[in-house]
Amino acid sequence: MPILILHLHFFTSAESLPMNRLPMRRSREGFTLIELLVVIAIIAVLIGLLVPAVQKVREAANRMTCSNNMKQIGIATHSYNDAFGKLPGAMRCPFGASNPGVSPPTVTGYNINVALLPYLEQDALYKMAVTPWTGMNPTGPWSWDAPVAGTPSGTLRTKVLKAYNCPSDPTYSSGFPTNQVNGWAGTSYAANYMVFGQGWVVTYVGGSGFPDSNSSFTIATIPDGTSNVVAFGERVVTCNTRDGSATITGGGNLLWWPGGNWWWSAHDWGPTMANGGQGGQGNNWNQPPMTSVSNPDKCDRSRPSSSHNTCQVLMLDGSARGVGTSVTQVTWQQAITANDGVPLGPDW
């Protein structure tokens, strides 16, 4: 049987390698400067395309949060109506006058946002807020002094409620308006006075008369229909608060008020002060919303305002929608009036 014999040849030098087996030079690694610049340019273009898209998605999410917050407030408003047989009033002043014997007196109380707290799962906070107090107690729930930690005053002022906070509001910082001095935790949503307040009425508490601003409507008795009437609207918290203290600045937590001799507390769910010796803001209430507000000092505090390109409003039926600058003044007036009997314009 033939035997195959393999001969192995070992080459010990490059000279003995065949020409086609010569070792090749090692390939070059890395980028040239031009290639690196091209890559950087491509990345920059991609970032330029993605950043606006991310911002739009974030803004859409914030706008949705604002809308959902309003819907929660709408549910709370309906729950209050079911419990009391009427809509909550714009404000209540049950604590007495800070200057008894003076006519007209200065009285302090709470606004509609406090009245809705039990229906926003904040019953304990509500009970603390409406606890009776005497005079200007520096630690009381409605003290005008700086908040004191561990007291009702401190608790009320430092409690941040997501339901009252639009994440797009440019003036928020940890729940406080950024230019507040002795401020109260603010709200991005303002109530429609044409629905929740029909002028001053006297409510007798403990034998003394104090003015309240109540609503004469119920959900079932809105003449124009709940789907056609604005209940709440967005409001930049520190909109044009020139004095740096949104607590006592005119304009209030209301979208509409008829002027007159009082100040409303501005943009917060803290105290509401009614002072017969002070002048009203005026009658810019009938102007449509301001949108894309980036500078709070440039907006009109008597109008709804938003940092979005549309202003979110809550209708009395509990639905929320955006209102843009295309809405005319006439249509806006129709939307905030509960009993004018006029259908909303086509621009609504």
CSV table of C-alpha atoms in Angstrom, one decimal:
chain,number,residue,atom,x,y,z
A,1,MET,CA,0.0,0.0,0.0
A,2,PRO,CA,1.6,3.3,-1.0
A,3,ILE,CA,2.5,5.6,1.8
A,4,LEU,CA,2.0,9.4,1.4
A,5,ILE,CA,4.8,11.4,2.9
A,6,LEU,CA,4.1,15.0,3.6
A,7,HIS,CA,7.0,17.3,3.5
A,8,LEU,CA,6.5,20.4,5.7
A,9,HIS,CA,8.6,23.4,4.8
A,10,PHE,CA,9.3,26.0,7.4
A,11,PHE,CA,10.3,29.4,6.2
A,12,THR,CA,12.4,31.3,8.6
A,13,SER,CA,13.0,34.5,6.7
A,14,ALA,CA,10.9,36.9,4.6
A,15,GLU,CA,13.2,36.2,1.7
A,16,SER,CA,12.0,32.7,1.4
A,17,LEU,CA,8.3,33.6,1.3
A,18,PRO,CA,6.6,33.5,-2.0
A,19,MET,CA,6.0,36.9,-3.6
A,20,ASN,CA,2.2,36.6,-3.1
A,21,ARG,CA,2.6,35.8,0.6
A,22,LEU,CA,4.7,38.9,1.6
A,23,PRO,CA,3.3,40.5,4.8
A,24,MET,CA,1.1,43.5,4.0
A,25,ARG,CA,1.5,46.9,5.7
A,26,ARG,CA,-0.8,47.5,8.6
A,27,SER,CA,-4.0,49.5,7.5
A,28,ARG,CA,-4.3,53.1,8.7
A,29,GLU,CA,-6.6,53.8,11.7
A,30,GLY,CA,-8.6,56.9,12.7
A,31,PHE,CA,-10.2,59.8,10.8
A,32,THR,CA,-8.8,62.6,8.9
A,33,LEU,CA,-9.7,66.1,10.1
A,34,ILE,CA,-12.1,66.6,7.2
A,35,GLU,CA,-13.9,63.3,8.0
A,36,LEU,CA,-14.1,64.4,11.6
A,37,LEU,CA,-15.6,67.7,10.7
A,38,VAL,CA,-18.1,66.0,8.4
A,39,VAL,CA,-19.3,63.8,11.2
A,40,ILE,CA,-19.6,66.7,13.6
A,41,ALA,CA,-21.6,68.6,11.0
A,42,ILE,CA,-24.0,65.6,10.6
A,43,ILE,CA,-24.5,65.3,14.3
A,44,ALA,CA,-25.2,69.1,14.6
A,45,VAL,CA,-27.8,68.8,11.9
A,46,LEU,CA,-29.5,65.9,13.6
A,47,ILE,CA,-29.5,67.8,17.0
A,48,GLY,CA,-31.0,70.8,15.2
A,49,LEU,CA,-33.8,68.6,13.9
A,50,LEU,CA,-34.4,66.7,17.1
A,51,VAL,CA,-34.4,69.5,19.7
A,52,PRO,CA,-37.4,71.4,18.3
A,53,ALA,CA,-39.2,68.1,18.0
A,54,VAL,CA,-38.5,67.2,21.6
A,55,GLN,CA,-39.6,70.7,22.7
A,56,LYS,CA,-42.8,70.3,20.8
A,57,VAL,CA,-43.5,66.9,22.4
A,58,ARG,CA,-42.7,68.3,25.9
A,59,GLU,CA,-45.0,71.3,25.3
A,60,ALA,CA,-47.8,69.1,24.1
A,61,ALA,CA,-47.4,67.0,27.2
A,62,ASN,CA,-47.5,70.1,29.4
A,63,ARG,CA,-50.6,71.4,27.5
A,64,MET,CA,-52.3,68.1,28.1
A,65,THR,CA,-51.4,68.3,31.8
A,66,CYS,CA,-53.0,71.7,32.0
A,67,SER,CA,-56.1,70.4,30.3
A,68,ASN,CA,-56.3,67.4,32.6
A,69,ASN,CA,-55.9,69.7,35.7
A,70,MET,CA,-58.8,71.8,34.5
A,71,LYS,CA,-60.9,68.7,34.0
A,72,GLN,CA,-60.2,67.7,37.6
A,73,ILE,CA,-61.3,71.2,38.7
A,74,GLY,CA,-64.4,70.7,36.6
A,75,ILE,CA,-65.2,67.4,38.4
A,76,ALA,CA,-64.6,69.2,41.7
A,77,THR,CA,-67.0,72.0,40.7
A,78,HIS,CA,-69.7,69.5,39.7
A,79,SER,CA,-69.2,67.6,43.0
A,80,TYR,CA,-69.6,70.9,45.0
A,81,ASN,CA,-72.8,71.6,43.0
A,82,ASP,CA,-74.1,68.1,43.8
A,83,ALA,CA,-73.3,68.5,47.5
A,84,PHE,CA,-74.7,72.1,48.0
A,85,GLY,CA,-77.3,72.4,45.2
A,86,LYS,CA,-75.4,75.4,43.7
A,87,LEU,CA,-72.1,76.4,42.2
A,88,PRO,CA,-69.4,77.6,44.6
A,89,GLY,CA,-69.1,81.3,45.2
A,90,ALA,CA,-66.1,83.3,43.9
A,91,MET,CA,-65.1,84.2,47.5
A,92,ARG,CA,-66.2,84.0,51.1
A,93,CYS,CA,-65.3,86.3,53.9
A,94,PRO,CA,-66.4,84.6,57.1
A,95,PHE,CA,-63.6,85.7,59.4
A,96,GLY,CA,-64.6,89.2,60.3
A,97,ALA,CA,-63.2,92.6,59.5
A,98,SER,CA,-59.6,93.6,60.3
A,99,ASN,CA,-60.8,97.2,60.9
A,100,PRO,CA,-64.1,96.8,62.8
A,101,GLY,CA,-66.1,100.0,63.0
A,102,VAL,CA,-64.8,101.4,59.8
A,103,SER,CA,-67.2,101.7,56.9
A,104,PRO,CA,-66.7,100.1,54.5
A,105,PRO,CA,-64.7,97.4,56.4
A,106,THR,CA,-61.7,95.5,55.1
A,107,VAL,CA,-62.5,91.8,55.3
A,108,THR,CA,-60.4,88.8,54.5
A,109,GLY,CA,-61.5,85.4,53.4
A,110,TYR,CA,-60.9,82.6,50.9
A,111,ASN,CA,-61.6,82.2,47.3
A,112,ILE,CA,-63.2,79.5,45.2
A,113,ASN,CA,-60.0,77.5,44.9
A,114,VAL,CA,-60.2,76.8,48.7
A,115,ALA,CA,-63.8,75.9,48.5
A,116,LEU,CA,-63.0,73.2,46.0
A,117,LEU,CA,-60.2,71.6,48.1
A,118,PRO,CA,-62.4,68.8,49.6
A,119,TYR,CA,-63.2,67.6,46.1
A,120,LEU,CA,-59.6,67.5,45.1
A,121,GLU,CA,-58.7,65.1,47.9
A,122,GLN,CA,-57.5,67.9,50.1
A,123,ASP,CA,-60.0,67.8,52.9
A,124,ALA,CA,-57.5,68.2,55.7
A,125,LEU,CA,-56.0,71.3,54.0
A,126,TYR,CA,-59.5,72.7,53.6
A,127,LYS,CA,-60.3,72.2,57.3
A,128,MET,CA,-57.1,74.0,58.2
A,129,ALA,CA,-57.9,76.8,55.8
A,130,VAL,CA,-61.4,77.5,57.1
A,131,THR,CA,-60.5,77.3,60.8
A,132,PRO,CA,-61.8,80.5,62.5
A,133,TRP,CA,-59.2,82.9,63.7
A,134,THR,CA,-59.1,86.3,65.5
A,135,GLY,CA,-57.6,89.4,64.0
A,136,MET,CA,-54.3,89.3,62.2
A,137,ASN,CA,-52.9,86.3,64.0
A,138,PRO,CA,-49.3,86.0,62.6
A,139,THR,CA,-49.6,82.2,62.6
A,140,GLY,CA,-53.2,81.9,61.6
A,141,PRO,CA,-54.3,80.3,58.4
A,142,TRP,CA,-54.8,83.7,56.7
A,143,SER,CA,-52.0,85.7,58.2
A,144,TRP,CA,-50.5,88.4,55.9
A,145,ASP,CA,-47.1,88.0,57.6
A,146,ALA,CA,-44.3,85.8,56.3
A,147,PRO,CA,-45.2,82.1,56.7
A,148,VAL,CA,-44.0,80.4,59.9
A,149,ALA,CA,-42.9,76.7,59.6
A,150,GLY,CA,-45.1,74.3,61.5
A,151,THR,CA,-48.1,76.6,61.7
A,152,PRO,CA,-51.3,76.8,59.6
A,153,SER,CA,-49.9,79.8,57.8
A,154,GLY,CA,-46.7,77.9,56.9
A,155,THR,CA,-48.5,74.8,55.9
A,156,LEU,CA,-51.0,76.6,53.6
A,157,ARG,CA,-48.4,78.6,51.9
A,158,THR,CA,-46.0,75.8,51.2
A,159,LYS,CA,-48.5,73.2,50.0
A,160,VAL,CA,-48.1,72.7,46.3
A,161,LEU,CA,-51.1,71.3,44.5
A,162,LYS,CA,-50.5,69.8,41.1
A,163,ALA,CA,-54.1,70.2,40.2
A,164,TYR,CA,-53.6,74.0,40.5
A,165,ASN,CA,-50.3,74.2,38.7
A,166,CYS,CA,-49.7,74.2,35.0
A,167,PRO,CA,-46.2,73.0,34.3
A,168,SER,CA,-45.7,75.4,31.5
A,169,ASP,CA,-46.4,78.5,33.7
A,170,PRO,CA,-43.1,80.5,33.5
A,171,THR,CA,-43.6,82.1,36.9
A,172,TYR,CA,-43.7,79.0,39.0
A,173,SER,CA,-40.8,78.0,41.3
A,174,SER,CA,-41.5,75.2,43.8
A,175,GLY,CA,-45.2,76.1,43.7
A,176,PHE,CA,-44.6,79.8,44.5
A,177,PRO,CA,-44.8,82.6,42.0
A,178,THR,CA,-41.1,83.6,41.5
A,179,ASN,CA,-41.6,87.2,42.4
A,180,GLN,CA,-43.8,86.8,45.5
A,181,VAL,CA,-42.6,88.4,48.7
A,182,ASN,CA,-44.9,86.9,51.4
A,183,GLY,CA,-46.6,84.9,48.7
A,184,TRP,CA,-49.0,82.0,48.8
A,185,ALA,CA,-48.9,78.9,46.7
A,186,GLY,CA,-50.4,80.0,43.4
A,187,THR,CA,-52.8,78.7,40.9
A,188,SER,CA,-52.5,78.8,37.1
A,189,TYR,CA,-56.3,78.7,36.7
A,190,ALA,CA,-58.8,81.6,37.2
A,191,ALA,CA,-62.5,81.4,37.7
A,192,ASN,CA,-65.2,83.2,35.6
A,193,TYR,CA,-66.9,85.8,37.8
A,194,MET,CA,-69.9,85.8,35.5
A,195,VAL,CA,-70.6,82.3,36.7
A,196,PHE,CA,-69.3,82.1,40.2
A,197,GLY,CA,-70.0,85.6,41.5
A,198,GLN,CA,-73.0,87.8,40.9
A,199,GLY,CA,-72.0,90.7,43.0
A,200,TRP,CA,-71.7,91.3,46.7
A,201,VAL,CA,-74.3,89.7,49.0
A,202,VAL,CA,-74.3,89.8,52.8
A,203,THR,CA,-73.9,86.6,54.7
A,204,TYR,CA,-74.5,86.7,58.4
A,205,VAL,CA,-71.9,84.8,60.4
A,206,GLY,CA,-72.2,84.9,64.2
A,207,GLY,CA,-74.6,87.8,64.1
A,208,SER,CA,-72.4,90.0,62.0
A,209,GLY,CA,-72.8,90.7,58.3
A,210,PHE,CA,-69.8,90.0,56.0
A,211,PRO,CA,-69.8,90.3,52.2
A,212,ASP,CA,-69.5,87.3,50.1
A,213,SER,CA,-69.5,86.9,46.3
A,214,ASN,CA,-71.8,84.0,45.6
A,215,SER,CA,-73.1,82.3,42.5
A,216,SER,CA,-76.8,82.4,41.7
A,217,PHE,CA,-76.4,79.5,39.2
A,218,THR,CA,-76.5,75.8,39.4
A,219,ILE,CA,-75.3,73.4,36.8
A,220,ALA,CA,-78.9,72.7,35.8
A,221,THR,CA,-79.9,76.4,35.5
A,222,ILE,CA,-77.2,77.9,33.3
A,223,PRO,CA,-79.3,79.7,30.7
A,224,ASP,CA,-76.9,79.4,27.8
A,225,GLY,CA,-76.0,75.8,28.4
A,226,THR,CA,-72.9,74.4,30.2
A,227,SER,CA,-71.1,73.5,27.0
A,228,ASN,CA,-71.2,77.2,25.9
A,229,VAL,CA,-70.0,78.9,29.0
A,230,VAL,CA,-66.4,79.2,30.3
A,231,ALA,CA,-65.9,78.2,33.9
A,232,PHE,CA,-62.1,78.5,34.4
A,233,GLY,CA,-59.2,79.7,32.2
A,234,GLU,CA,-55.5,79.7,32.3
A,235,ARG,CA,-53.7,82.6,34.0
A,236,VAL,CA,-50.0,83.2,34.3
A,237,VAL,CA,-49.6,83.3,38.1
A,238,THR,CA,-47.6,86.5,38.4
A,239,CYS,CA,-49.1,88.3,35.4
A,240,ASN,CA,-48.0,91.9,35.7
A,241,THR,CA,-47.8,91.9,39.5
A,242,ARG,CA,-45.9,95.2,39.7
A,243,ASP,CA,-45.7,95.3,43.4
A,244,GLY,CA,-44.0,91.9,43.7
A,245,SER,CA,-46.8,90.5,45.9
A,246,ALA,CA,-49.5,88.6,44.1
A,247,THR,CA,-51.4,88.3,47.3
A,248,ILE,CA,-53.1,91.7,47.1
A,249,THR,CA,-52.6,92.8,43.5
A,250,GLY,CA,-55.7,93.7,41.6
A,251,GLY,CA,-57.1,91.3,39.0
A,252,GLY,CA,-57.6,88.4,41.3
A,253,ASN,CA,-58.2,84.8,40.7
A,254,LEU,CA,-61.1,85.7,38.5
A,255,LEU,CA,-61.4,86.0,34.7
A,256,TRP,CA,-64.2,88.5,34.9
A,257,TRP,CA,-65.2,91.0,37.4
A,258,PRO,CA,-67.3,94.2,36.9
A,259,GLY,CA,-64.8,96.6,38.4
A,260,GLY,CA,-65.9,98.5,41.5
A,261,ASN,CA,-64.4,99.3,44.9
A,262,TRP,CA,-62.4,96.3,45.9
A,263,TRP,CA,-59.2,94.4,45.2
A,264,TRP,CA,-59.2,90.7,44.5
A,265,SER,CA,-56.3,88.5,45.6
A,266,ALA,CA,-54.2,87.7,42.6
A,267,HIS,CA,-53.6,84.3,41.2
A,268,ASP,CA,-53.4,82.3,44.3
A,269,TRP,CA,-55.6,80.2,46.5
A,270,GLY,CA,-54.6,82.2,49.6
A,271,PRO,CA,-56.5,85.0,51.1
A,272,THR,CA,-59.0,87.2,49.3
A,273,MET,CA,-59.1,90.8,50.5
A,274,ALA,CA,-62.1,93.0,49.8
A,275,ASN,CA,-61.4,96.7,50.6
A,276,GLY,CA,-64.1,99.2,49.9
A,277,GLY,CA,-61.6,102.0,49.8
A,278,GLN,CA,-59.6,100.6,46.9
A,279,GLY,CA,-60.2,101.0,43.2
A,280,GLY,CA,-60.9,98.2,40.8
A,281,GLN,CA,-58.7,97.2,38.0
A,282,GLY,CA,-60.9,98.4,35.2
A,283,ASN,CA,-62.8,96.7,32.4
A,284,ASN,CA,-60.3,94.8,30.3
A,285,TRP,CA,-62.0,91.6,31.4
A,286,ASN,CA,-63.8,91.5,28.1
A,287,GLN,CA,-60.7,91.0,26.1
A,288,PRO,CA,-59.9,87.5,24.7
A,289,PRO,CA,-57.0,85.5,26.0
A,290,MET,CA,-53.3,86.3,25.6
A,291,THR,CA,-51.2,83.4,24.4
A,292,SER,CA,-47.4,82.6,24.2
A,293,VAL,CA,-46.7,84.8,27.2
A,294,SER,CA,-43.0,84.6,28.1
A,295,ASN,CA,-42.7,87.8,30.1
A,296,PRO,CA,-45.2,88.0,32.9
A,297,ASP,CA,-44.7,91.7,33.2
A,298,LYS,CA,-46.0,92.2,29.6
A,299,CYS,CA,-49.4,90.5,30.1
A,300,ASP,CA,-52.7,91.9,31.2
A,301,ARG,CA,-53.7,90.5,34.6
A,302,SER,CA,-57.4,91.1,33.9
A,303,ARG,CA,-57.3,88.7,31.0
A,304,PRO,CA,-56.7,85.0,30.8
A,305,SER,CA,-53.1,84.3,29.7
A,306,SER,CA,-50.9,81.3,28.8
A,307,SER,CA,-47.4,80.5,27.8
A,308,HIS,CA,-48.8,78.0,25.2
A,309,ASN,CA,-49.8,79.1,21.7
A,310,THR,CA,-53.4,78.5,22.9
A,311,CYS,CA,-55.0,79.3,26.2
A,312,GLN,CA,-56.7,76.3,27.9
A,313,VAL,CA,-60.2,76.9,29.2
A,314,LEU,CA,-62.7,74.8,31.1
A,315,MET,CA,-66.3,74.8,30.1
A,316,LEU,CA,-69.0,74.3,32.6
A,317,ASP,CA,-69.9,70.9,31.3
A,318,GLY,CA,-66.4,69.7,32.4
A,319,SER,CA,-64.8,69.7,29.0
A,320,ALA,CA,-61.5,71.5,28.3
A,321,ARG,CA,-60.3,73.1,25.1
A,322,GLY,CA,-57.8,75.5,23.7
A,323,VAL,CA,-58.6,79.1,22.7
A,324,GLY,CA,-56.3,80.9,20.4
A,325,THR,CA,-55.9,84.5,19.3
A,326,SER,CA,-58.3,84.0,16.4
A,327,VAL,CA,-61.2,84.3,18.8
A,328,THR,CA,-62.7,87.7,18.6
A,329,GLN,CA,-63.6,89.9,21.5
A,330,VAL,CA,-67.3,89.6,20.8
A,331,THR,CA,-67.2,85.8,20.8
A,332,TRP,CA,-65.1,85.8,24.0
A,333,GLN,CA,-67.7,88.0,25.7
A,334,GLN,CA,-70.4,85.5,24.6
A,335,ALA,CA,-68.4,82.6,26.0
A,336,ILE,CA,-67.9,84.1,29.5
A,337,THR,CA,-71.5,85.3,29.8
A,338,ALA,CA,-73.9,82.7,31.2
A,339,ASN,CA,-77.2,84.2,30.3
A,340,ASP,CA,-77.0,86.4,27.2
A,341,GLY,CA,-78.9,84.0,25.0
A,342,VAL,CA,-76.5,84.5,22.1
A,343,PRO,CA,-74.9,81.5,20.3
A,344,LEU,CA,-71.1,81.5,20.2
A,345,GLY,CA,-69.6,82.9,17.1
A,346,PRO,CA,-68.1,80.8,14.3
A,347,ASP,CA,-64.6,81.6,15.4
A,348,TRP,CA,-65.2,79.6,18.7
